[in-house]
Amino acid sequence: MTWITIKTTKARWEAEMMGQILEAHSIPNRVLDIGLGIYFGQGSQAALQVRSPDQWTALLLLSPPENDP
C-alpha cells in the first residue's frame, strides 16, 4: 500500500496532533521527520502521511470548517 503526504508542518507536535485526530477516525497514519531543522535548533519539521485510499477522507477531516454566508 502506498503512503501519501497530506500535510507538512514546522513542528512535529502539530503533525502528531493531526495524526491523533485521524486515529480517532480509524485512519492509519505516520509522522516522518523531514529537513535539517532539528539539527540547527529550529525544531523538528514533520510530514503527516496516510495510506492512499484514506487520502481524501483525511484531508476533509483536517480541513477548516466552511463558513456559512
PDB file of C-alpha atoms in Angstrom:
ATOM      1  CA  MET A   1       0.000   0.000   0.000  1.00  0.00           C
ATOM      2  CA  THR A   2       1.237   3.481  -0.863  1.00  0.00           C
ATOM      3  CA  TRP A   3       1.673   6.243   1.729  1.00  0.00           C
ATOM      4  CA  ILE A   4       0.867   9.819   0.664  1.00  0.00           C
ATOM      5  CA  THR A   5       1.997  13.015   2.387  1.00  0.00           C
ATOM      6  CA  ILE A   6      -1.065  15.143   3.104  1.00  0.00           C
ATOM      7  CA  LYS A   7       0.451  17.810   5.370  1.00  0.00           C
ATOM      8  CA  THR A   8       3.858  19.164   6.313  1.00  0.00           C
ATOM      9  CA  THR A   9       4.427  21.173   9.474  1.00  0.00           C
ATOM     10  CA  LYS A  10       7.176  23.250  11.040  1.00  0.00           C
ATOM     11  CA  ALA A  11       6.735  21.433  14.352  1.00  0.00           C
ATOM     12  CA  ARG A  12       6.420  17.701  14.960  1.00  0.00           C
ATOM     13  CA  TRP A  13       3.771  18.183  17.663  1.00  0.00           C
ATOM     14  CA  GLU A  14       1.392  19.648  15.040  1.00  0.00           C
ATOM     15  CA  ALA A  15       1.714  16.561  12.849  1.00  0.00           C
ATOM     16  CA  GLU A  16       1.271  14.286  15.866  1.00  0.00           C
ATOM     17  CA  MET A  17      -1.898  16.144  16.896  1.00  0.00           C
ATOM     18  CA  MET A  18      -3.362  15.778  13.396  1.00  0.00           C
ATOM     19  CA  GLY A  19      -2.375  12.104  13.492  1.00  0.00           C
ATOM     20  CA  GLN A  20      -4.362  11.676  16.718  1.00  0.00           C
ATOM     21  CA  ILE A  21      -7.425  13.180  15.056  1.00  0.00           C
ATOM     22  CA  LEU A  22      -7.081  10.674  12.221  1.00  0.00           C
ATOM     23  CA  GLU A  23      -6.536   7.804  14.686  1.00  0.00           C
ATOM     24  CA  ALA A  24      -9.833   8.724  16.366  1.00  0.00           C
ATOM     25  CA  HIS A  25     -11.475   8.049  12.997  1.00  0.00           C
ATOM     26  CA  SER A  26      -9.561   4.774  12.464  1.00  0.00           C
ATOM     27  CA  ILE A  27      -7.375   6.188   9.695  1.00  0.00           C
ATOM     28  CA  PRO A  28      -3.849   4.727   9.776  1.00  0.00           C
ATOM     29  CA  ASN A  29      -1.159   7.407   9.613  1.00  0.00           C
ATOM     30  CA  ARG A  30       2.502   8.038  10.288  1.00  0.00           C
ATOM     31  CA  VAL A  31       4.627  11.063  11.099  1.00  0.00           C
ATOM     32  CA  LEU A  32       8.048  11.428   9.476  1.00  0.00           C
ATOM     33  CA  ASP A  33      10.792  13.878  10.430  1.00  0.00           C
ATOM     34  CA  ILE A  34      11.929  15.928   7.444  1.00  0.00           C
ATOM     35  CA  GLY A  35      14.540  18.584   6.889  1.00  0.00           C
ATOM     36  CA  LEU A  36      17.549  19.545   8.938  1.00  0.00           C
ATOM     37  CA  GLY A  37      15.825  21.976  11.315  1.00  0.00           C
ATOM     38  CA  ILE A  38      16.229  19.645  14.279  1.00  0.00           C
ATOM     39  CA  TYR A  39      19.998  19.748  13.860  1.00  0.00           C
ATOM     40  CA  PHE A  40      20.118  23.546  13.766  1.00  0.00           C
ATOM     41  CA  GLY A  41      17.862  24.240  16.754  1.00  0.00           C
ATOM     42  CA  GLN A  42      14.856  25.238  14.643  1.00  0.00           C
ATOM     43  CA  GLY A  43      12.532  22.468  15.827  1.00  0.00           C
ATOM     44  CA  SER A  44      11.607  19.313  14.056  1.00  0.00           C
ATOM     45  CA  GLN A  45       9.798  19.668  10.741  1.00  0.00           C
ATOM     46  CA  ALA A  46       7.461  16.759  10.056  1.00  0.00           C
ATOM     47  CA  ALA A  47       5.266  15.230   7.376  1.00  0.00           C
ATOM     48  CA  LEU A  48       1.942  13.511   8.037  1.00  0.00           C
ATOM     49  CA  GLN A  49       1.237  10.561   5.764  1.00  0.00           C
ATOM     50  CA  VAL A  50      -1.831   8.391   5.227  1.00  0.00           C
ATOM     51  CA  ARG A  51      -2.486   5.403   3.005  1.00  0.00           C
ATOM     52  CA  SER A  52      -3.728   6.280  -0.464  1.00  0.00           C
ATOM     53  CA  PRO A  53      -7.334   5.002  -0.009  1.00  0.00           C
ATOM     54  CA  ASP A  54      -7.747   7.298   3.024  1.00  0.00           C
ATOM     55  CA  GLN A  55      -6.292  10.424   1.423  1.00  0.00           C
ATOM     56  CA  TRP A  56      -9.500  12.364   0.728  1.00  0.00           C
ATOM     57  CA  THR A  57     -11.206  11.404   3.986  1.00  0.00           C
ATOM     58  CA  ALA A  58      -8.145  12.543   5.930  1.00  0.00           C
ATOM     59  CA  LEU A  59      -7.958  15.839   4.048  1.00  0.00           C
ATOM     60  CA  LEU A  60     -11.639  16.521   4.756  1.00  0.00           C
ATOM     61  CA  LEU A  61     -11.226  15.738   8.458  1.00  0.00           C
ATOM     62  CA  LEU A  62      -8.237  18.078   8.761  1.00  0.00           C
ATOM     63  CA  SER A  63      -9.635  20.929   6.668  1.00  0.00           C
ATOM     64  CA  PRO A  64     -11.051  24.050   8.339  1.00  0.00           C
ATOM     65  CA  PRO A  65     -14.856  24.212   8.643  1.00  0.00           C
ATOM     66  CA  GLU A  66     -16.739  26.049   5.928  1.00  0.00           C
ATOM     67  CA  ASN A  67     -18.318  29.357   6.873  1.00  0.00           C
ATOM     68  CA  ASP A  68     -21.992  29.833   6.046  1.00  0.00           C
ATOM     69  CA  PRO A  69     -22.654  33.148   4.261  1.00  0.00           C
TER      70      PRO A  69
END
